[in-house]
Coordinates of C-alpha atoms in Angstrom, one line a residue:
M1109 CA 19.5 10.7 -1.8
S1110 CA 16.7 12.8 -0.5
A1111 CA 13.4 11.3 0.5
V1112 CA 11.6 14.2 -1.1
P1113 CA 9.8 12.9 -4.2
Y1114 CA 10.9 13.9 -7.6
T1115 CA 7.4 15.2 -8.2
S1116 CA 4.0 14.7 -6.7
I1117 CA 0.4 15.1 -7.9
R1118 CA -2.5 16.0 -5.7
V1119 CA -6.2 15.3 -5.8
P1120 CA -7.9 18.5 -4.3
G1121 CA -10.1 18.2 -1.3
G1122 CA -13.1 19.0 -3.4
C1123 CA -12.7 15.6 -5.0
Q1124 CA -12.3 13.9 -1.7
P1125 CA -15.8 12.3 -1.5
R1126 CA -15.4 10.7 -4.9
V1127 CA -11.9 9.5 -4.2
E1128 CA -13.1 7.9 -1.0
D1129 CA -16.0 6.3 -2.8
G1130 CA -13.4 4.8 -5.1
L1131 CA -11.3 3.6 -2.2
A1132 CA -14.4 2.1 -0.6
R1133 CA -15.1 0.2 -3.9
I1134 CA -11.5 -1.2 -3.9
R1135 CA -12.2 -2.5 -0.4
R1136 CA -15.4 -4.2 -1.5
E1137 CA -13.8 -5.7 -4.7
L1138 CA -11.0 -7.3 -2.7
D1139 CA -13.4 -8.2 0.2
L1140 CA -11.3 -6.4 2.7
P1141 CA -12.9 -6.6 6.1
E1142 CA -14.2 -3.3 7.6
K1143 CA -13.6 -4.3 11.2
F1144 CA -12.8 -7.3 13.5
P1145 CA -15.5 -9.6 14.6
R1146 CA -16.7 -8.8 18.1
A1147 CA -15.3 -12.0 19.6
V1148 CA -11.9 -11.3 18.1
A1149 CA -11.9 -7.7 19.4
E1150 CA -12.9 -8.8 22.9
E1151 CA -10.2 -11.4 23.0
A1152 CA -7.7 -8.8 21.9
E1153 CA -8.8 -6.4 24.6
W1154 CA -8.4 -9.1 27.2
V1155 CA -5.0 -10.4 26.2
A1156 CA -3.7 -6.8 25.8
R1157 CA -4.1 -6.5 29.6
V1158 CA -2.6 -9.9 30.5
P1159 CA 0.2 -10.8 28.0
R1160 CA 2.5 -13.7 28.8
M1161 CA 5.6 -11.7 29.9
P1162 CA 9.0 -13.4 29.7
V1163 CA 11.0 -14.0 32.8
L1164 CA 14.2 -12.6 31.2
D1165 CA 14.5 -8.9 31.8
R1166 CA 16.6 -7.0 29.2
T1167 CA 15.1 -3.6 29.7
D1168 CA 18.7 -2.5 30.3
L1169 CA 19.3 -2.5 26.6
P1170 CA 19.0 1.1 25.1
L1171 CA 16.9 0.0 22.1
V1172 CA 15.5 2.5 19.6
T1173 CA 13.0 2.1 16.8
I1174 CA 13.5 3.5 13.3
D1175 CA 10.3 3.9 11.2
P1176 CA 8.4 6.3 9.0
P1177 CA 7.0 9.3 11.0
G1178 CA 3.7 8.6 12.7
S1179 CA 4.1 4.8 12.6
M1180 CA 2.4 3.0 15.6
D1181 CA 2.8 -0.6 14.6
L1182 CA 6.5 -0.9 15.6
D1183 CA 7.8 -4.4 15.0
Q1184 CA 11.5 -3.9 15.6
A1185 CA 13.9 -2.1 17.9
L1186 CA 17.7 -2.3 17.7
H1187 CA 20.9 -1.6 19.6
L1188 CA 24.3 -1.8 18.0
V1189 CA 27.6 -2.1 19.8
E1190 CA 31.2 -2.8 18.9
R1191 CA 32.9 -5.8 20.4
P1192 CA 36.4 -7.3 20.1
G1193 CA 36.9 -8.1 16.4
G1194 CA 33.5 -6.9 15.2
Y1195 CA 30.0 -5.9 16.2
R1196 CA 27.0 -7.1 18.2
V1197 CA 23.5 -6.5 16.9
W1198 CA 20.6 -6.6 19.4
Y1199 CA 17.4 -6.8 17.5
A1200 CA 14.1 -7.0 19.4
I1201 CA 11.0 -8.1 17.5
A1202 CA 7.5 -7.6 18.9
D1203 CA 6.4 -11.0 20.4
V1204 CA 3.0 -11.4 19.0
G1205 CA 3.0 -15.0 20.3
A1206 CA 2.8 -13.5 23.8
F1207 CA -0.7 -12.4 22.9
V1208 CA -2.0 -14.6 20.0
R1209 CA -2.1 -18.3 20.4
P1210 CA -2.4 -20.7 17.5
G1211 CA -5.9 -22.0 17.3
G1212 CA -7.5 -19.0 19.0
R1213 CA -10.0 -16.5 17.6
M1214 CA -7.4 -13.9 16.8
D1215 CA -5.2 -16.5 15.1
A1216 CA -8.1 -17.7 13.0
E1217 CA -8.8 -14.1 12.0
A1218 CA -5.1 -13.4 11.2
R1219 CA -5.0 -16.5 9.0
L1220 CA -7.9 -15.1 7.0
R1221 CA -6.1 -11.7 6.6
G1222 CA -2.5 -12.9 6.2
E1223 CA -1.0 -9.4 6.3
T1224 CA -1.8 -5.8 6.9
V1225 CA -3.1 -4.0 3.8
Y1226 CA -2.2 -0.3 3.5
L1227 CA -4.7 2.1 1.9
P1228 CA -4.5 5.9 1.6
D1229 CA -7.5 6.3 3.9
G1230 CA -6.4 3.8 6.5
R1231 CA -5.0 0.3 6.9
V1232 CA -6.7 -3.0 7.2
P1233 CA -4.6 -4.5 10.0
L1234 CA -3.6 -8.0 10.6
H1235 CA -4.3 -7.7 14.3
P1236 CA -6.7 -5.5 16.3
P1237 CA -5.1 -2.1 16.8
V1238 CA -5.3 -2.5 20.6
L1239 CA -2.4 -5.0 20.0
S1240 CA -0.7 -3.9 16.8
E1241 CA -0.6 -0.2 17.7
G1242 CA -0.7 -0.7 21.4
A1243 CA 0.1 -3.6 23.8
A1244 CA 2.3 -5.5 21.3
S1245 CA 4.0 -2.6 19.6
L1246 CA 7.5 -1.6 20.7
L1247 CA 6.5 1.9 21.6
P1248 CA 9.0 4.0 23.5
G1249 CA 9.1 4.0 27.3
V1250 CA 6.9 0.9 28.0
V1251 CA 7.9 -2.7 28.8
R1252 CA 7.0 -5.1 26.1
P1253 CA 7.5 -8.9 25.4
A1254 CA 9.9 -9.4 22.5
A1255 CA 11.8 -12.1 20.6
L1256 CA 15.3 -10.7 21.3
W1257 CA 18.0 -11.6 18.7
C1258 CA 21.7 -11.3 19.5
V1259 CA 23.7 -11.5 16.3
D1260 CA 27.5 -11.3 16.4
L1261 CA 29.4 -10.1 13.3
D1262 CA 33.1 -10.0 12.5
A1263 CA 35.0 -6.9 11.4
D1264 CA 33.7 -7.5 7.8
G1265 CA 30.1 -7.8 8.9
L1266 CA 29.8 -11.6 8.5
V1267 CA 27.6 -13.4 11.0
V1268 CA 29.7 -15.5 13.4
G1269 CA 26.9 -16.3 15.9
A1270 CA 23.2 -15.9 16.5
D1271 CA 20.7 -16.6 19.2
V1272 CA 17.2 -15.6 20.1
V1273 CA 15.3 -15.7 23.4
R1274 CA 12.1 -14.3 24.8
A1275 CA 12.7 -11.2 26.9
R1276 CA 11.2 -8.1 28.3
V1277 CA 12.5 -5.0 26.6
R1278 CA 11.8 -1.2 26.7
S1279 CA 12.5 1.0 23.7
R1280 CA 14.1 4.3 24.6
E1281 CA 13.2 6.4 21.6
R1282 CA 11.2 6.4 18.4
L1283 CA 13.3 7.7 15.5
D1284 CA 12.5 8.3 11.8
Y1285 CA 14.6 7.8 8.7
D1286 CA 15.1 11.5 8.0
Y1287 CA 16.5 12.1 11.5
V1288 CA 18.9 9.2 11.1
Q1289 CA 20.0 10.3 7.7
A1290 CA 20.6 13.9 8.8
A1291 CA 22.6 12.8 11.8
V1292 CA 24.9 10.6 9.7
E1293 CA 25.3 13.3 6.9
T1294 CA 26.1 16.0 9.4
G1295 CA 28.5 13.9 11.3
T1296 CA 26.5 14.1 14.6
A1297 CA 25.5 10.4 14.6
E1298 CA 27.0 8.7 17.6
G1299 CA 26.9 5.2 19.1
P1300 CA 24.3 2.9 17.5
L1301 CA 23.4 5.4 14.7
R1302 CA 27.0 5.7 13.6
L1303 CA 27.3 2.0 13.7
L1304 CA 24.1 1.6 11.7
A1305 CA 25.7 3.4 8.8
E1306 CA 29.0 1.4 9.3
I1307 CA 27.4 -2.0 9.6
G1308 CA 24.9 -1.2 6.8
A1309 CA 27.7 -0.4 4.4
L1310 CA 29.5 -3.6 5.3
R1311 CA 26.3 -5.6 4.8
L1312 CA 25.6 -4.0 1.4
A1313 CA 29.1 -4.9 0.3
L1314 CA 28.5 -8.5 1.4
E1315 CA 25.2 -8.5 -0.5
R1316 CA 27.1 -7.5 -3.6
S1317 CA 29.6 -10.3 -3.1
R1318 CA 26.8 -12.8 -2.7
G1319 CA 25.2 -11.7 -5.9
G1320 CA 22.2 -10.2 -4.1
V1321 CA 20.4 -7.2 -5.4
T1322 CA 18.2 -4.3 -4.2
L1323 CA 16.6 -2.5 -7.1
P1324 CA 17.0 1.2 -6.9
V1325 CA 13.6 1.8 -8.4
P1326 CA 11.5 4.7 -7.1
E1327 CA 8.1 3.6 -6.0
Q1328 CA 4.7 5.3 -6.5
E1329 CA 3.0 6.0 -3.2
V1330 CA -0.5 7.4 -2.5
V1331 CA -0.5 9.5 0.7
A1332 CA -2.9 11.9 2.4
D1333 CA -1.6 15.4 2.1
G1334 CA -3.0 16.7 5.3
E1335 CA -5.2 19.3 3.5
G1336 CA -8.1 17.2 2.6
G1337 CA -6.7 15.6 -0.5
Y1338 CA -4.3 12.9 -1.7
R1339 CA -1.1 12.9 -3.7
V1340 CA 1.0 10.4 -5.6
E1341 CA 4.7 10.6 -4.9
L1342 CA 7.6 9.0 -6.8
R1343 CA 10.0 8.3 -4.0
T1344 CA 13.5 6.8 -3.7
P1345 CA 14.5 5.3 -0.3
L1346 CA 17.1 7.1 1.8
A1347 CA 20.4 5.4 2.6
A1348 CA 19.2 5.2 6.2
E1349 CA 16.4 3.0 5.1
E1350 CA 18.8 0.7 3.2
W1351 CA 21.0 0.4 6.2
N1352 CA 18.1 -0.4 8.4
A1353 CA 16.8 -3.0 5.9
Q1354 CA 20.2 -4.7 5.9
I1355 CA 19.9 -5.2 9.7
S1356 CA 16.5 -6.8 9.2
L1357 CA 17.9 -8.9 6.3
L1358 CA 20.8 -10.2 8.4
V1359 CA 18.4 -11.3 11.2
G1360 CA 16.2 -13.0 8.5
M1361 CA 19.2 -14.8 7.2
A1362 CA 20.3 -15.9 10.7
A1363 CA 16.8 -17.2 11.2
A1364 CA 16.9 -19.2 8.0
A1365 CA 20.2 -20.7 8.8
M1366 CA 18.9 -21.7 12.2
M1367 CA 15.8 -23.4 10.7
L1368 CA 17.8 -25.2 8.0
D1369 CA 20.2 -26.6 10.6
A1370 CA 17.2 -27.9 12.6
E1371 CA 15.5 -29.1 9.4
I1372 CA 12.2 -27.4 10.2
G1373 CA 10.9 -24.0 9.4
L1374 CA 9.4 -21.6 6.9
L1375 CA 11.6 -19.8 4.3
R1376 CA 11.0 -16.9 1.9
V1377 CA 12.4 -18.1 -1.4
L1378 CA 12.9 -16.8 -4.9
P1379 CA 14.2 -19.1 -7.7
P1380 CA 16.9 -17.9 -10.1
A1381 CA 15.6 -16.4 -13.3
P1382 CA 15.4 -18.9 -16.2
D1383 CA 18.2 -18.6 -18.8
A1384 CA 15.7 -17.4 -21.4
V1385 CA 14.6 -14.5 -19.2
V1386 CA 18.2 -13.6 -18.4
G1387 CA 19.0 -13.6 -22.1
R1388 CA 16.1 -11.3 -22.9
V1389 CA 17.1 -8.8 -20.2
R1390 CA 20.7 -8.9 -21.4
R1391 CA 19.4 -8.0 -24.9
T1392 CA 17.4 -5.2 -23.4
A1393 CA 20.6 -3.9 -21.7
A1394 CA 22.4 -3.9 -25.0
A1395 CA 19.5 -2.2 -26.8
L1396 CA 19.5 0.5 -24.2
D1397 CA 23.3 0.9 -24.1
V1398 CA 23.5 -0.2 -20.5
P1399 CA 26.9 -1.9 -19.9
W1400 CA 26.6 -5.5 -18.7
P1401 CA 30.1 -7.2 -18.9
E1402 CA 30.0 -11.0 -19.2
D1403 CA 31.6 -11.5 -15.8
A1404 CA 29.3 -9.0 -14.0
S1405 CA 26.2 -10.0 -12.1
Y1406 CA 22.8 -8.5 -12.5
G1407 CA 23.3 -6.9 -9.0
D1408 CA 26.6 -5.3 -10.2
V1409 CA 24.7 -3.7 -13.2
V1410 CA 21.8 -2.3 -11.3
R1411 CA 23.9 -0.7 -8.6
S1412 CA 25.6 1.4 -11.2
L1413 CA 22.3 2.8 -12.6
D1414 CA 20.4 6.0 -11.9
P1415 CA 16.6 5.6 -12.2
R1416 CA 16.3 9.3 -13.2
V1417 CA 18.2 8.5 -16.4
P1418 CA 15.5 7.5 -19.0
R1419 CA 17.3 4.4 -20.4
H1420 CA 18.3 3.3 -16.9
A1421 CA 14.7 3.6 -15.8
A1422 CA 13.6 1.5 -18.7
F1423 CA 16.1 -1.2 -18.0
L1424 CA 15.2 -1.4 -14.3
A1425 CA 11.5 -1.7 -15.3
E1426 CA 12.3 -4.5 -17.8
S1427 CA 14.7 -6.3 -15.5
T1428 CA 12.2 -6.9 -12.7
A1429 CA 11.3 -10.0 -14.7
L1430 CA 14.5 -11.5 -13.1
L1431 CA 13.0 -11.1 -9.6
R1432 CA 9.5 -12.6 -10.1
G1433 CA 8.2 -15.7 -8.4
A1434 CA 9.0 -15.1 -4.7
G1435 CA 7.1 -17.3 -2.3
Y1436 CA 7.3 -19.3 0.9
T1437 CA 8.2 -22.9 1.5
A1438 CA 7.6 -24.9 4.7
F1439 CA 9.6 -27.9 5.6
N1440 CA 9.8 -30.5 8.4
G1441 CA 12.6 -32.9 7.6
A1442 CA 15.1 -32.6 4.7
P1443 CA 15.6 -29.0 3.6
P1444 CA 13.7 -28.0 0.4
A1445 CA 15.3 -28.2 -3.0
L1446 CA 14.9 -24.5 -3.3
A1447 CA 16.1 -22.9 -0.1
E1448 CA 17.5 -19.6 -1.3
H1449 CA 16.2 -16.2 -2.2
A1450 CA 17.8 -15.1 -5.4
A1451 CA 17.6 -11.4 -4.6
V1452 CA 19.2 -11.9 -1.2
G1453 CA 21.8 -14.4 -2.5
A1454 CA 21.3 -16.7 0.5
P1455 CA 18.6 -18.5 2.5
Y1456 CA 16.3 -16.0 4.1
A1457 CA 13.2 -16.0 6.3
H1458 CA 10.6 -13.5 7.2
V1459 CA 10.7 -13.0 11.0
T1460 CA 11.0 -9.2 11.6
A1461 CA 7.4 -8.0 11.0
P1462 CA 5.0 -10.1 13.0
L1463 CA 2.6 -7.3 13.7
R1464 CA 2.0 -6.9 10.0
R1465 CA 2.7 -10.4 8.5
L1466 CA 1.3 -13.7 9.7
A1467 CA 4.3 -15.8 8.5
D1468 CA 6.7 -14.0 10.8
R1469 CA 5.0 -15.1 14.0
Y1470 CA 5.1 -18.7 13.1
A1471 CA 8.7 -18.6 11.8
T1472 CA 9.7 -16.8 15.1
E1473 CA 8.1 -19.5 17.2
V1474 CA 10.2 -22.1 15.3
C1475 CA 13.4 -20.2 15.9
L1476 CA 12.6 -19.7 19.6
A1477 CA 12.0 -23.4 20.1
V1478 CA 15.2 -24.4 18.1
A1479 CA 17.4 -21.9 20.0
A1480 CA 16.1 -23.2 23.3
G1481 CA 16.7 -26.8 22.3
E1482 CA 13.0 -27.5 22.7
P1483 CA 10.5 -29.2 20.3
V1484 CA 8.5 -26.9 18.0
P1485 CA 5.0 -26.6 19.5
E1486 CA 2.5 -29.0 18.0
E1487 CA 0.1 -26.2 17.2
V1488 CA 2.8 -24.5 15.2
L1489 CA 3.6 -27.7 13.3
R1490 CA 0.0 -28.1 12.3
V1491 CA -0.2 -24.7 10.7
L1492 CA 3.2 -24.6 9.1
P1493 CA 2.3 -26.4 5.8
E1494 CA -0.7 -24.1 5.2
L1495 CA 1.3 -20.9 5.4
P1496 CA 2.7 -20.7 1.9
D1497 CA -0.7 -20.7 0.3
L1498 CA -2.1 -18.3 2.9
M1499 CA 0.7 -15.9 2.4
R1500 CA 0.5 -16.1 -1.4
A1501 CA -3.1 -15.2 -1.4
S1502 CA -2.7 -12.3 1.1
G1503 CA 0.4 -11.0 -0.8
R1504 CA -1.6 -10.9 -4.0
R1505 CA -4.4 -9.1 -2.4
A1506 CA -2.2 -6.5 -0.8
G1507 CA -0.3 -5.9 -4.1
T1508 CA -3.6 -5.5 -6.0
A1509 CA -4.9 -3.0 -3.4
R1510 CA -1.7 -0.9 -3.7
R1511 CA -1.8 -0.8 -7.5
A1512 CA -5.5 -0.1 -7.6
C1513 CA -5.2 2.9 -5.2
V1514 CA -2.4 4.4 -7.3
D1515 CA -4.5 3.9 -10.5
L1516 CA -7.5 5.5 -8.9
V1517 CA -5.7 8.6 -7.8
E1518 CA -3.9 8.9 -11.1
A1519 CA -7.2 8.7 -13.0
F1520 CA -8.7 11.4 -10.7
V1521 CA -5.8 13.7 -11.2
L1522 CA -5.7 13.4 -15.0
R1523 CA -9.5 13.2 -15.7
E1524 CA -9.7 16.9 -16.8
R1525 CA -6.6 16.7 -19.0
V1526 CA -7.7 14.2 -21.7
G1527 CA -6.3 15.3 -25.0
R1528 CA -3.2 17.1 -23.5
T1529 CA 0.3 16.0 -24.2
F1530 CA 3.1 15.2 -21.7
D1531 CA 6.8 14.4 -21.6
A1532 CA 7.4 10.7 -20.8
V1533 CA 9.9 7.8 -21.0
V1534 CA 9.1 4.4 -22.5
I1535 CA 9.9 1.9 -19.7
D1536 CA 8.3 -1.2 -21.2
T1537 CA 7.2 -2.5 -24.6
D1538 CA 5.0 -5.4 -25.8
E1539 CA 6.6 -8.3 -27.5
D1540 CA 4.3 -7.8 -30.5
G1541 CA 5.2 -4.1 -30.8
S1542 CA 1.6 -2.9 -30.2
G1543 CA 2.3 -0.6 -27.3
G1544 CA 3.9 -0.6 -23.9
E1545 CA 4.2 1.4 -20.7
V1546 CA 5.4 4.9 -20.1
Q1547 CA 6.4 6.9 -17.1
L1548 CA 5.6 10.6 -17.1
T1549 CA 8.2 13.0 -15.8
D1550 CA 5.6 15.4 -14.4
P1551 CA 3.2 14.4 -12.9
P1552 CA 4.7 11.0 -11.7
V1553 CA 2.3 8.7 -13.6
V1554 CA 3.0 5.2 -14.9
A1555 CA 0.5 4.0 -17.5
R1556 CA -0.3 2.1 -20.6
C1557 CA 0.6 3.7 -24.0
D1558 CA -0.7 2.7 -27.4
G1559 CA 1.5 3.0 -30.4
E1560 CA 3.5 0.7 -32.8
H1561 CA 7.1 0.0 -31.9
L1562 CA 7.6 2.3 -29.0
P1563 CA 11.2 3.3 -28.6
L1564 CA 12.2 1.6 -25.3
G1565 CA 14.3 3.8 -23.0
E1566 CA 13.7 7.0 -25.0
A1567 CA 12.0 10.2 -24.1
V1568 CA 8.7 10.8 -26.1
R1569 CA 5.7 13.0 -26.1
V1570 CA 2.4 11.2 -25.4
R1571 CA -1.2 12.3 -25.5
L1572 CA -3.7 11.4 -22.8
T1573 CA -6.5 9.5 -24.4
R1574 CA -8.3 8.2 -21.3
A1575 CA -8.5 8.9 -17.6
D1576 CA -11.5 7.2 -16.0
P1577 CA -11.8 7.0 -12.2
A1578 CA -14.7 4.6 -12.5
T1579 CA -12.5 1.9 -14.2
R1580 CA -9.2 3.3 -12.8
Q1581 CA -7.8 3.3 -16.3
V1582 CA -5.3 5.8 -17.7
R1583 CA -4.1 5.4 -21.3
F1584 CA -1.8 7.4 -23.5
A1585 CA -0.9 7.3 -27.2
L1586 CA 2.2 8.6 -28.9
A1587 CA 1.7 12.2 -29.8

């Protein structure tokens, strides 16, 4: 499916100062730091010049990165090859531990931030850009320290062996998803890119067999349009993004298995949905005429849906209730009672984005120690129990920022259209029947709608009753 959004809406450049004022207010409300403390910035400048480079040299591997265009914080680089009876996945992950030591100034600052927060007018990075977009990033043509995973798969894509070591690597090329997708679709993909599609398809099939699920829900994104304004896009990921995500997932699953075997680590977990929630979502499926056979999993159902079909979009929005409650769990001893991630369908760990997420660096340090047969460093053990709470707080902050930015731009775009009517689809309803949520077909806005007993999953006409950039509120009523 094309990466081009179904529709987009744009705030003209003339509104730019006011939009930026709104973005600045979001930063203040969430207490997002404007810059790094001087001592942290100075430490980053110093370690950027003298990283702890590994002895092992694997610059012979022709690694490539695959990221959105313009990305500079490149966490992962891969190389895929065929081997007798299957495949070998080489996956290099930026070794932030070669620069940031637990207990140092940068580590203390990273623990305050938790993760990178992305805003339309710039990011609030986890680490100083001299590292995250420079010395630690897997930019092409330069030697970098990395945690290098080697994961062997059989002919069906199942993991049969995994190892991780510190190594020097050098990415050969920076690719983007559109390029990879076009190469596969035109039949010009060779070597690793051909295998990315092949292995990605195998891993997606295995995800289905595990009962895992990836929601095919378009996401709203606020982006600068390059002409002095902003736009909101409703975008569905390319197949190339899904294949790439599957490689990241398999490394995260290998890391989780390694930590569970060693009885120490940090897992990303999601409990199964309660029976009452499953029952409610099944009733929603029936009401929307979405087939859900008794022997079919939730993943089987959503993979058959098209989010551009109104009743499918409504079901997907309602069914996200089944995937709520993700978090982290740290353990040192017996594995935790909840060790699986319900959406993955297996134990899983975050290890592939250490430039952007604090937990990944610590989980990687655990895996490196376990794989080497060495004790986990004491400074890592001290911090491990604190990470679930730190990551929960930072995840909530990042999610709130993303939603606030979308709400702000939506309100700016619609502020001159109060009183007008629009085509929409009802994607959520209140239990008491007092209103719900609608998704406009054009422009791509999702907002609150007032009205008794909204017809879930049906197309309706709605009237815009409020669009206030100051409060970032947009509201509709049935027309």
